[in-house]
Amino acid sequence: MSIWIIFKLIGSLALLMFGMKSMSEALQKMAGSHLRHVLGAMTTNRFTGLLTGMFVTAAVQSSTATTVMTVSFVNAGLLTLAQAISVIMGANIGTTLTAWIMSAGFSFNIADFVYPAFFIAIILIYSKKKRYIGDFLFGISFMFLGLGTLRQTGIDMHLGDNQAVLDFFASFDPDSYITTLVFLLLGGILTFCVQSSAAVMAITMILCSSGVLPIYQGIALVMGENIGTTVTSNLAAMTANTQARRAAFAHMFFNLFGVCWMLLVFKPFVDMCCGFVGYDVDMQKEVVGNAEFLKNAAKLSFVLAAFHTAFNLANTSILIWFIPQIEKIVCRVIKTKKSEGEEEEFRLHFITAGFMKTPELSVLEAQKEIQQFAVRIQRMFGMVRELVHEKNEGTFVKEFSRIEKYEGISDNMEIEIAKYLEEVSDAHLSDETKGKIRAMLREISEIESIGDSCYNIARTLNRRIKGKEDFTELQYDHMHQMMELTDQALSQMNSILVNYREQNDVNRSFNIENEINNFRNQLKSQNINDIDDHKYTYAIGTMYMDIINECEKLGDYVVNVVEARMGTKQRGA
């Protein structure tokens, strides 16, 4: 085998992988937010989740893209882990379309037809509106060019006439389970090394269609690819959060379970797939001649695709009934990190990502979610209060990072609740319900602003730490008093959000706000005098008043939430 053929083989594999990557990315760009909406809306139960995963993956030609989107939805609280597992099962079925495309590419030389596609693609890529279609055409053209080159390279290698290669594969006993396990392991290792199950599938198709690799060993390689691709995702998720690691482990569990039961019915199942395609397992080259043997062997690429699809369909048909049990297993194996304890609670609990229920019930669910949102924001303020007195720089940085993460999550929660309310408002609603939705949109906007104020206070404290300066004892006392008043305002706000309107004492919130305003004004005057008396520097005085002013702003946002809840007119800050 010449060095030129080896480079041609490696190059065509690279072309295939690049083409698939480009095609997948272009499709995702074309679909844009539609994929997100499809995944969010079509996962009301395990079967719709399965179909969603299957169709999205078949469309974008990337189970990885589907899995990543699914995990991000779990993190945002839009999908439960159980729903995510059903989508991942569907993604496993959807990705088998790749094998069918490749088997078609191996059955005839498609490379001659890609050059017009390249020409059309380069025209489209310079069009602003059609550039993603051009990217897609480039991707699919590169993929088919890679497949065509691979096919031709396989022919040029004359593997069927290479006695050394034939003797190597003949040395394995086709009836032995050890042989199956060896090739299974080899498929997993190869997939892990090249980071592409498509590339290993292409190599397997070359070996099988050349008549070198017996079908049983070829299918063992395909089974190994299924495991190898999950090892990659599990390693990638090792540094991720708990939900990402659970989703990755569920994917591995799904494929490992399938391989285990497949080994028990391996030969009958493979024979069934061969019969479906019309491949003669028992055909001998010496009996029928080389031409007939190679004609039969050419069907092997379709056998591999048929097995890949049948295996994933059968495995899903078994495991889809046990999703709650799989969820329990992955939660038991992948436990929550201690450092993630607080963040793990930031989930949408009441709003589901399925189809809309009755509008009135949807409004009730959104109101409960807003109550949870407000409770979490008060928890965030509690973390900021603790940060004020934190002197250890290492602990400070860790706590500041948590507050920073909470602020990002509060932004996401505002967007998701608002989006949900907008969808509800599209339905036919009574005037009263429309009024409720307007009030709730105002509530979430003001609650998110409270989160921004908390983050602003934390940033000011971070400036103080970096500047190696410190507040005086009296300043600490004043900040403690101001934050105590602010916390009381938050507690009163949460009480009002939970109770019925007639049970609420709005005056209590207004009284606390007046106390906050008066105290702020008092401290503002005192701060100027203290700076003049050189009790502390101007810089520390500025940071001190930034915190006091931010608490006063936070109090205004609290009153705005209360007024929105009670249906009264918004007051100025």
Short mmCIF file of N, CA and C in Angstrom, two decimals, residues 172-332:
data_model
loop_
_atom_site.label_atom_id
_atom_site.label_comp_id
_atom_site.label_asym_id
_atom_site.label_seq_id
_atom_site.Cartn_x
_atom_site.Cartn_y
_atom_site.Cartn_z
N PHE A 172 -9.40 -14.47 13.15
CA PHE A 172 -10.43 -14.36 14.20
C PHE A 172 -11.56 -15.35 13.93
N ASP A 173 -11.92 -16.10 14.94
CA ASP A 173 -13.00 -17.07 14.81
C ASP A 173 -14.34 -16.32 14.77
N PRO A 174 -15.05 -16.37 13.63
CA PRO A 174 -16.30 -15.61 13.51
C PRO A 174 -17.40 -16.09 14.46
N ASP A 175 -17.30 -17.34 14.94
CA ASP A 175 -18.33 -17.88 15.83
C ASP A 175 -18.02 -17.63 17.31
N SER A 176 -16.90 -16.99 17.60
CA SER A 176 -16.48 -16.80 18.99
C SER A 176 -16.98 -15.45 19.55
N TYR A 177 -17.46 -15.50 20.81
CA TYR A 177 -17.88 -14.27 21.48
C TYR A 177 -16.68 -13.37 21.76
N ILE A 178 -15.52 -13.99 21.94
CA ILE A 178 -14.29 -13.23 22.20
C ILE A 178 -14.00 -12.30 21.01
N THR A 179 -14.18 -12.84 19.79
CA THR A 179 -13.95 -12.04 18.58
C THR A 179 -14.88 -10.84 18.56
N THR A 180 -16.15 -11.09 18.85
CA THR A 180 -17.14 -10.00 18.88
C THR A 180 -16.74 -8.94 19.89
N LEU A 181 -16.32 -9.36 21.09
CA LEU A 181 -15.93 -8.42 22.15
C LEU A 181 -14.67 -7.63 21.76
N VAL A 182 -13.72 -8.31 21.07
CA VAL A 182 -12.49 -7.64 20.63
C VAL A 182 -12.82 -6.51 19.65
N PHE A 183 -13.68 -6.81 18.67
CA PHE A 183 -14.04 -5.80 17.67
C PHE A 183 -14.94 -4.71 18.27
N LEU A 184 -15.73 -5.09 19.24
CA LEU A 184 -16.56 -4.12 19.97
C LEU A 184 -15.66 -3.09 20.67
N LEU A 185 -14.65 -3.60 21.35
CA LEU A 185 -13.69 -2.75 22.05
C LEU A 185 -12.90 -1.89 21.06
N LEU A 186 -12.52 -2.49 19.95
CA LEU A 186 -11.76 -1.78 18.92
C LEU A 186 -12.57 -0.62 18.35
N GLY A 187 -13.85 -0.87 18.10
CA GLY A 187 -14.74 0.19 17.58
C GLY A 187 -14.87 1.35 18.55
N GLY A 188 -14.97 1.01 19.85
CA GLY A 188 -15.07 2.05 20.88
C GLY A 188 -13.81 2.88 20.97
N ILE A 189 -12.65 2.21 20.94
CA ILE A 189 -11.36 2.91 21.04
C ILE A 189 -11.12 3.81 19.82
N LEU A 190 -11.41 3.27 18.61
CA LEU A 190 -11.23 4.05 17.39
C LEU A 190 -12.10 5.31 17.39
N THR A 191 -13.36 5.14 17.79
CA THR A 191 -14.29 6.28 17.83
C THR A 191 -13.82 7.33 18.82
N PHE A 192 -13.35 6.85 19.97
CA PHE A 192 -12.84 7.77 20.99
C PHE A 192 -11.61 8.52 20.49
N CYS A 193 -10.75 7.82 19.75
CA CYS A 193 -9.50 8.44 19.27
C CYS A 193 -9.74 9.47 18.18
N VAL A 194 -10.60 9.13 17.20
CA VAL A 194 -10.82 10.07 16.09
C VAL A 194 -11.95 11.06 16.37
N GLN A 195 -12.67 10.86 17.49
CA GLN A 195 -13.75 11.77 17.91
C GLN A 195 -14.86 11.89 16.86
N SER A 196 -15.06 10.81 16.10
CA SER A 196 -16.12 10.85 15.09
C SER A 196 -16.59 9.44 14.77
N SER A 197 -17.84 9.15 15.14
CA SER A 197 -18.40 7.83 14.83
C SER A 197 -18.62 7.69 13.33
N ALA A 198 -18.85 8.83 12.63
CA ALA A 198 -19.06 8.79 11.18
C ALA A 198 -17.80 8.32 10.47
N ALA A 199 -16.64 8.78 10.93
CA ALA A 199 -15.37 8.38 10.30
C ALA A 199 -15.13 6.89 10.48
N VAL A 200 -15.41 6.37 11.68
CA VAL A 200 -15.20 4.93 11.94
C VAL A 200 -16.22 4.11 11.14
N MET A 201 -17.44 4.63 11.02
CA MET A 201 -18.45 3.95 10.21
C MET A 201 -17.98 3.87 8.76
N ALA A 202 -17.37 4.94 8.26
CA ALA A 202 -16.87 4.96 6.87
C ALA A 202 -15.77 3.92 6.68
N ILE A 203 -14.84 3.83 7.63
CA ILE A 203 -13.76 2.83 7.57
C ILE A 203 -14.35 1.42 7.57
N THR A 204 -15.35 1.21 8.43
CA THR A 204 -16.00 -0.11 8.52
C THR A 204 -16.66 -0.46 7.19
N MET A 205 -17.30 0.52 6.57
CA MET A 205 -17.97 0.27 5.29
C MET A 205 -16.95 -0.07 4.19
N ILE A 206 -15.80 0.60 4.20
CA ILE A 206 -14.75 0.28 3.22
C ILE A 206 -14.31 -1.17 3.39
N LEU A 207 -14.02 -1.56 4.63
CA LEU A 207 -13.51 -2.91 4.91
C LEU A 207 -14.54 -3.97 4.54
N CYS A 208 -15.82 -3.69 4.89
CA CYS A 208 -16.87 -4.69 4.62
C CYS A 208 -17.18 -4.79 3.13
N SER A 209 -17.34 -3.63 2.48
CA SER A 209 -17.72 -3.67 1.05
C SER A 209 -16.59 -4.18 0.16
N SER A 210 -15.35 -4.18 0.69
CA SER A 210 -14.22 -4.76 -0.06
C SER A 210 -14.18 -6.28 0.08
N GLY A 211 -15.03 -6.82 0.94
CA GLY A 211 -15.06 -8.26 1.16
C GLY A 211 -13.98 -8.75 2.11
N VAL A 212 -13.31 -7.82 2.80
CA VAL A 212 -12.22 -8.20 3.71
C VAL A 212 -12.75 -8.52 5.09
N LEU A 213 -13.61 -7.66 5.61
CA LEU A 213 -14.11 -7.79 6.99
C LEU A 213 -15.46 -8.51 7.00
N PRO A 214 -15.57 -9.66 7.66
CA PRO A 214 -16.86 -10.36 7.76
C PRO A 214 -17.90 -9.49 8.44
N ILE A 215 -19.14 -9.72 8.09
CA ILE A 215 -20.22 -8.85 8.57
C ILE A 215 -20.34 -8.84 10.09
N TYR A 216 -20.13 -9.98 10.75
CA TYR A 216 -20.30 -10.03 12.21
C TYR A 216 -19.28 -9.13 12.92
N GLN A 217 -18.03 -9.17 12.43
CA GLN A 217 -17.01 -8.30 13.03
C GLN A 217 -17.29 -6.82 12.70
N GLY A 218 -17.78 -6.57 11.49
CA GLY A 218 -18.12 -5.20 11.10
C GLY A 218 -19.20 -4.61 11.98
N ILE A 219 -20.21 -5.42 12.28
CA ILE A 219 -21.31 -4.94 13.12
C ILE A 219 -20.85 -4.78 14.57
N ALA A 220 -19.91 -5.62 15.00
CA ALA A 220 -19.33 -5.44 16.34
C ALA A 220 -18.62 -4.09 16.43
N LEU A 221 -17.94 -3.68 15.34
CA LEU A 221 -17.30 -2.36 15.29
C LEU A 221 -18.34 -1.25 15.42
N VAL A 222 -19.48 -1.42 14.74
CA VAL A 222 -20.56 -0.42 14.80
C VAL A 222 -21.10 -0.29 16.23
N MET A 223 -21.26 -1.44 16.90
CA MET A 223 -21.71 -1.41 18.29
C MET A 223 -20.69 -0.68 19.18
N GLY A 224 -19.41 -0.91 18.91
CA GLY A 224 -18.36 -0.23 19.65
C GLY A 224 -18.40 1.28 19.44
N GLU A 225 -18.75 1.70 18.19
CA GLU A 225 -18.88 3.14 17.90
C GLU A 225 -19.94 3.78 18.79
N ASN A 226 -21.03 3.05 19.02
CA ASN A 226 -22.11 3.57 19.87
C ASN A 226 -21.62 3.88 21.28
N ILE A 227 -20.71 3.02 21.78
CA ILE A 227 -20.18 3.24 23.13
C ILE A 227 -19.10 4.33 23.10
N GLY A 228 -18.23 4.28 22.09
CA GLY A 228 -17.13 5.24 21.98
C GLY A 228 -17.59 6.68 21.95
N THR A 229 -18.70 6.93 21.24
CA THR A 229 -19.21 8.30 21.13
C THR A 229 -19.76 8.81 22.45
N THR A 230 -20.24 7.90 23.33
CA THR A 230 -20.75 8.33 24.63
C THR A 230 -19.61 8.57 25.62
N VAL A 231 -18.50 7.86 25.45
CA VAL A 231 -17.33 8.09 26.32
C VAL A 231 -16.84 9.52 26.11
N THR A 232 -16.80 9.94 24.85
CA THR A 232 -16.36 11.31 24.52
C THR A 232 -17.23 12.34 25.22
N SER A 233 -18.57 12.17 25.13
CA SER A 233 -19.48 13.15 25.73
C SER A 233 -19.38 13.13 27.25
N ASN A 234 -19.12 11.96 27.85
CA ASN A 234 -18.97 11.87 29.31
C ASN A 234 -17.71 12.56 29.78
N LEU A 235 -16.63 12.41 29.02
CA LEU A 235 -15.39 13.09 29.38
C LEU A 235 -15.55 14.61 29.25
N ALA A 236 -16.26 15.03 28.20
CA ALA A 236 -16.49 16.46 27.99
C ALA A 236 -17.34 17.05 29.12
N ALA A 237 -18.24 16.22 29.68
CA ALA A 237 -19.16 16.71 30.72
C ALA A 237 -18.57 16.63 32.12
N MET A 238 -17.37 16.08 32.25
CA MET A 238 -16.78 15.89 33.59
C MET A 238 -16.64 17.20 34.36
N THR A 239 -16.31 18.27 33.65
CA THR A 239 -16.14 19.57 34.31
C THR A 239 -17.43 20.38 34.32
N ALA A 240 -18.50 19.83 33.73
CA ALA A 240 -19.77 20.56 33.64
C ALA A 240 -20.57 20.38 34.93
N ASN A 241 -21.78 20.95 34.95
CA ASN A 241 -22.60 20.85 36.15
C ASN A 241 -23.28 19.48 36.22
N THR A 242 -24.00 19.27 37.31
CA THR A 242 -24.58 17.95 37.59
C THR A 242 -25.53 17.48 36.50
N GLN A 243 -26.42 18.39 36.04
CA GLN A 243 -27.42 17.96 35.07
C GLN A 243 -26.78 17.56 33.74
N ALA A 244 -25.72 18.26 33.36
CA ALA A 244 -25.02 17.91 32.12
C ALA A 244 -24.38 16.53 32.25
N ARG A 245 -23.78 16.25 33.40
CA ARG A 245 -23.14 14.95 33.61
C ARG A 245 -24.18 13.84 33.68
N ARG A 246 -25.32 14.13 34.25
CA ARG A 246 -26.40 13.12 34.32
C ARG A 246 -26.93 12.79 32.93
N ALA A 247 -27.12 13.82 32.11
CA ALA A 247 -27.62 13.59 30.75
C ALA A 247 -26.62 12.77 29.94
N ALA A 248 -25.32 13.10 30.08
CA ALA A 248 -24.27 12.36 29.37
C ALA A 248 -24.22 10.91 29.84
N PHE A 249 -24.37 10.70 31.16
CA PHE A 249 -24.33 9.34 31.69
C PHE A 249 -25.56 8.54 31.25
N ALA A 250 -26.71 9.21 31.17
CA ALA A 250 -27.93 8.54 30.68
C ALA A 250 -27.73 8.05 29.25
N HIS A 251 -27.04 8.86 28.44
CA HIS A 251 -26.73 8.48 27.06
C HIS A 251 -25.85 7.22 27.04
N MET A 252 -24.83 7.19 27.92
CA MET A 252 -23.94 6.04 27.99
C MET A 252 -24.69 4.80 28.49
N PHE A 253 -25.53 4.99 29.51
CA PHE A 253 -26.30 3.87 30.06
C PHE A 253 -27.19 3.25 28.99
N PHE A 254 -27.84 4.12 28.21
CA PHE A 254 -28.73 3.69 27.13
C PHE A 254 -27.99 2.78 26.15
N ASN A 255 -26.81 3.23 25.71
CA ASN A 255 -26.06 2.46 24.71
C ASN A 255 -25.42 1.20 25.30
N LEU A 256 -24.91 1.29 26.53
CA LEU A 256 -24.32 0.11 27.18
C LEU A 256 -25.36 -0.98 27.40
N PHE A 257 -26.53 -0.58 27.84
CA PHE A 257 -27.62 -1.55 28.05
C PHE A 257 -27.96 -2.24 26.72
N GLY A 258 -28.04 -1.43 25.64
CA GLY A 258 -28.37 -1.99 24.33
C GLY A 258 -27.34 -2.99 23.86
N VAL A 259 -26.06 -2.67 24.06
CA VAL A 259 -24.98 -3.58 23.64
C VAL A 259 -25.05 -4.89 24.43
N CYS A 260 -25.36 -4.78 25.73
CA CYS A 260 -25.41 -5.98 26.58
C CYS A 260 -26.47 -6.97 26.11
N TRP A 261 -27.70 -6.46 25.86
CA TRP A 261 -28.73 -7.41 25.43
C TRP A 261 -28.52 -7.85 23.97
N MET A 262 -27.89 -6.98 23.17
CA MET A 262 -27.64 -7.34 21.77
C MET A 262 -26.65 -8.51 21.69
N LEU A 263 -25.69 -8.57 22.60
CA LEU A 263 -24.72 -9.67 22.60
C LEU A 263 -25.40 -11.02 22.82
N LEU A 264 -26.55 -11.01 23.50
CA LEU A 264 -27.28 -12.26 23.77
C LEU A 264 -27.99 -12.78 22.51
N VAL A 265 -28.39 -11.88 21.62
CA VAL A 265 -29.12 -12.29 20.40
C VAL A 265 -28.37 -11.82 19.15
N PHE A 266 -27.06 -11.76 19.26
CA PHE A 266 -26.24 -11.10 18.24
C PHE A 266 -26.45 -11.70 16.84
N LYS A 267 -26.16 -12.99 16.70
CA LYS A 267 -26.20 -13.59 15.35
C LYS A 267 -27.60 -13.59 14.74
N PRO A 268 -28.64 -14.01 15.48
CA PRO A 268 -29.99 -13.97 14.88
C PRO A 268 -30.39 -12.56 14.45
N PHE A 269 -30.02 -11.56 15.25
CA PHE A 269 -30.39 -10.17 14.94
C PHE A 269 -29.66 -9.70 13.68
N VAL A 270 -28.36 -10.02 13.58
CA VAL A 270 -27.57 -9.64 12.40
C VAL A 270 -28.12 -10.34 11.16
N ASP A 271 -28.45 -11.63 11.30
CA ASP A 271 -29.01 -12.40 10.17
C ASP A 271 -30.33 -11.79 9.69
N MET A 272 -31.12 -11.30 10.66
CA MET A 272 -32.40 -10.65 10.31
C MET A 272 -32.13 -9.39 9.47
N CYS A 273 -31.14 -8.59 9.87
CA CYS A 273 -30.80 -7.37 9.13
C CYS A 273 -30.26 -7.71 7.73
N CYS A 274 -29.48 -8.77 7.64
CA CYS A 274 -28.94 -9.22 6.35
C CYS A 274 -30.07 -9.65 5.42
N GLY A 275 -31.04 -10.37 5.99
CA GLY A 275 -32.19 -10.81 5.20
C GLY A 275 -33.02 -9.64 4.71
N PHE A 276 -33.11 -8.61 5.54
CA PHE A 276 -33.88 -7.41 5.19
C PHE A 276 -33.25 -6.72 3.97
N VAL A 277 -31.93 -6.67 3.92
CA VAL A 277 -31.22 -5.99 2.82
C VAL A 277 -31.04 -6.91 1.61
N GLY A 278 -31.08 -8.23 1.84
CA GLY A 278 -30.87 -9.19 0.75
C GLY A 278 -29.43 -9.61 0.60
N TYR A 279 -28.69 -9.59 1.70
CA TYR A 279 -27.29 -10.01 1.68
C TYR A 279 -27.19 -11.48 2.08
N ASP A 280 -26.41 -12.24 1.31
CA ASP A 280 -26.22 -13.68 1.57
C ASP A 280 -25.00 -13.86 2.49
N VAL A 281 -25.27 -14.24 3.74
CA VAL A 281 -24.21 -14.39 4.75
C VAL A 281 -23.27 -15.54 4.40
N ASP A 282 -23.82 -16.61 3.83
CA ASP A 282 -23.05 -17.84 3.61
C ASP A 282 -22.33 -17.90 2.26
N MET A 283 -22.42 -16.84 1.47
CA MET A 283 -21.78 -16.87 0.14
C MET A 283 -20.26 -16.98 0.26
N GLN A 284 -19.68 -17.94 -0.50
CA GLN A 284 -18.22 -18.15 -0.48
C GLN A 284 -17.62 -17.67 -1.80
N LYS A 285 -16.52 -16.96 -1.73
CA LYS A 285 -15.85 -16.40 -2.91
C LYS A 285 -15.41 -17.49 -3.87
N GLU A 286 -14.91 -18.60 -3.29
CA GLU A 286 -14.40 -19.70 -4.11
C GLU A 286 -15.51 -20.39 -4.90
N VAL A 287 -16.72 -20.35 -4.38
CA VAL A 287 -17.85 -21.05 -5.01
C VAL A 287 -18.48 -20.22 -6.13
N VAL A 288 -18.74 -18.92 -5.86
CA VAL A 288 -19.50 -18.10 -6.81
C VAL A 288 -18.62 -17.23 -7.71
N GLY A 289 -17.35 -17.11 -7.36
CA GLY A 289 -16.46 -16.25 -8.16
C GLY A 289 -16.35 -14.85 -7.58
N ASN A 290 -15.31 -14.17 -8.01
CA ASN A 290 -14.97 -12.86 -7.43
C ASN A 290 -16.03 -11.79 -7.71
N ALA A 291 -16.53 -11.75 -8.95
CA ALA A 291 -17.48 -10.69 -9.34
C ALA A 291 -18.78 -10.78 -8.53
N GLU A 292 -19.32 -12.02 -8.44
CA GLU A 292 -20.58 -12.22 -7.69
C GLU A 292 -20.38 -11.94 -6.20
N PHE A 293 -19.19 -12.33 -5.70
CA PHE A 293 -18.89 -12.14 -4.28
C PHE A 293 -18.83 -10.64 -3.94
N LEU A 294 -18.16 -9.85 -4.82
CA LEU A 294 -18.05 -8.42 -4.58
C LEU A 294 -19.40 -7.70 -4.73
N LYS A 295 -20.23 -8.22 -5.65
CA LYS A 295 -21.58 -7.66 -5.82
C LYS A 295 -22.40 -7.85 -4.55
N ASN A 296 -22.25 -9.03 -3.95
CA ASN A 296 -22.94 -9.32 -2.68
C ASN A 296 -22.36 -8.46 -1.55
N ALA A 297 -21.02 -8.32 -1.54
CA ALA A 297 -20.34 -7.55 -0.50
C ALA A 297 -20.71 -6.07 -0.55
N ALA A 298 -21.05 -5.58 -1.76
CA ALA A 298 -21.42 -4.17 -1.91
C ALA A 298 -22.66 -3.82 -1.09
N LYS A 299 -23.47 -4.85 -0.79
CA LYS A 299 -24.69 -4.62 0.01
C LYS A 299 -24.39 -4.43 1.50
N LEU A 300 -23.14 -4.71 1.89
CA LEU A 300 -22.80 -4.69 3.31
C LEU A 300 -22.93 -3.30 3.94
N SER A 301 -22.68 -2.25 3.15
CA SER A 301 -22.83 -0.90 3.71
C SER A 301 -24.29 -0.66 4.13
N PHE A 302 -25.25 -1.23 3.33
CA PHE A 302 -26.67 -1.10 3.69
C PHE A 302 -27.02 -1.98 4.89
N VAL A 303 -26.34 -3.13 5.02
CA VAL A 303 -26.56 -3.99 6.20
C VAL A 303 -26.14 -3.25 7.47
N LEU A 304 -24.99 -2.59 7.40
CA LEU A 304 -24.50 -1.83 8.56
C LEU A 304 -25.48 -0.72 8.94
N ALA A 305 -26.01 0.00 7.95
CA ALA A 305 -26.98 1.06 8.21
C ALA A 305 -28.27 0.48 8.78
N ALA A 306 -28.72 -0.65 8.21
CA ALA A 306 -29.95 -1.30 8.69
C ALA A 306 -29.79 -1.77 10.14
N PHE A 307 -28.61 -2.35 10.44
CA PHE A 307 -28.38 -2.80 11.82
C PHE A 307 -28.37 -1.62 12.78
N HIS A 308 -27.67 -0.54 12.39
CA HIS A 308 -27.57 0.64 13.24
C HIS A 308 -28.96 1.17 13.60
N THR A 309 -29.84 1.24 12.60
CA THR A 309 -31.20 1.73 12.81
C THR A 309 -32.01 0.74 13.65
N ALA A 310 -31.97 -0.55 13.27
CA ALA A 310 -32.76 -1.57 13.98
C ALA A 310 -32.33 -1.69 15.45
N PHE A 311 -31.01 -1.61 15.69
CA PHE A 311 -30.48 -1.70 17.04
C PHE A 311 -31.02 -0.56 17.92
N ASN A 312 -30.95 0.67 17.40
CA ASN A 312 -31.41 1.82 18.18
C ASN A 312 -32.93 1.84 18.35
N LEU A 313 -33.66 1.40 17.32
CA LEU A 313 -35.11 1.32 17.44
C LEU A 313 -35.52 0.28 18.49
N ALA A 314 -34.88 -0.88 18.44
CA ALA A 314 -35.21 -1.95 19.39
C ALA A 314 -34.84 -1.54 20.82
N ASN A 315 -33.67 -0.95 20.97
CA ASN A 315 -33.22 -0.52 22.30
C ASN A 315 -34.15 0.54 22.90
N THR A 316 -34.57 1.48 22.05
CA THR A 316 -35.49 2.53 22.50
C THR A 316 -36.85 1.94 22.86
N SER A 317 -37.32 0.98 22.05
CA SER A 317 -38.62 0.35 22.32
C SER A 317 -38.65 -0.32 23.69
N ILE A 318 -37.49 -0.83 24.12
CA ILE A 318 -37.40 -1.48 25.44
C ILE A 318 -37.30 -0.43 26.55
N LEU A 319 -36.39 0.53 26.39
CA LEU A 319 -36.05 1.44 27.49
C LEU A 319 -37.00 2.61 27.67
N ILE A 320 -37.80 2.93 26.66
CA ILE A 320 -38.68 4.09 26.79
C ILE A 320 -39.70 3.91 27.92
N TRP A 321 -39.99 2.66 28.25
CA TRP A 321 -40.94 2.38 29.33
C TRP A 321 -40.30 2.51 30.72
N PHE A 322 -38.99 2.63 30.74
CA PHE A 322 -38.28 2.64 32.04
C PHE A 322 -37.53 3.97 32.27
N ILE A 323 -38.01 5.04 31.66
CA ILE A 323 -37.32 6.34 31.83
C ILE A 323 -37.27 6.78 33.29
N PRO A 324 -38.36 6.66 34.08
CA PRO A 324 -38.27 7.06 35.50
C PRO A 324 -37.19 6.28 36.26
N GLN A 325 -37.06 4.99 35.94
CA GLN A 325 -36.04 4.15 36.60
C GLN A 325 -34.63 4.58 36.17
N ILE A 326 -34.46 4.91 34.86
CA ILE A 326 -33.16 5.37 34.38
C ILE A 326 -32.79 6.67 35.07
N GLU A 327 -33.78 7.55 35.23
CA GLU A 327 -33.54 8.83 35.91
C GLU A 327 -33.05 8.60 37.35
N LYS A 328 -33.67 7.66 38.03
CA LYS A 328 -33.25 7.36 39.41
C LYS A 328 -31.82 6.82 39.45
N ILE A 329 -31.50 5.97 38.47
CA ILE A 329 -30.15 5.37 38.43
C ILE A 329 -29.10 6.46 38.21
N VAL A 330 -29.33 7.34 37.22
CA VAL A 330 -28.32 8.37 36.92
C VAL A 330 -28.20 9.37 38.07
N CYS A 331 -29.31 9.65 38.75
CA CYS A 331 -29.25 10.58 39.90
C CYS A 331 -28.52 9.95 41.07
N ARG A 332 -28.63 8.61 41.19
CA ARG A 332 -27.93 7.92 42.27
C ARG A 332 -26.43 7.84 41.99
#
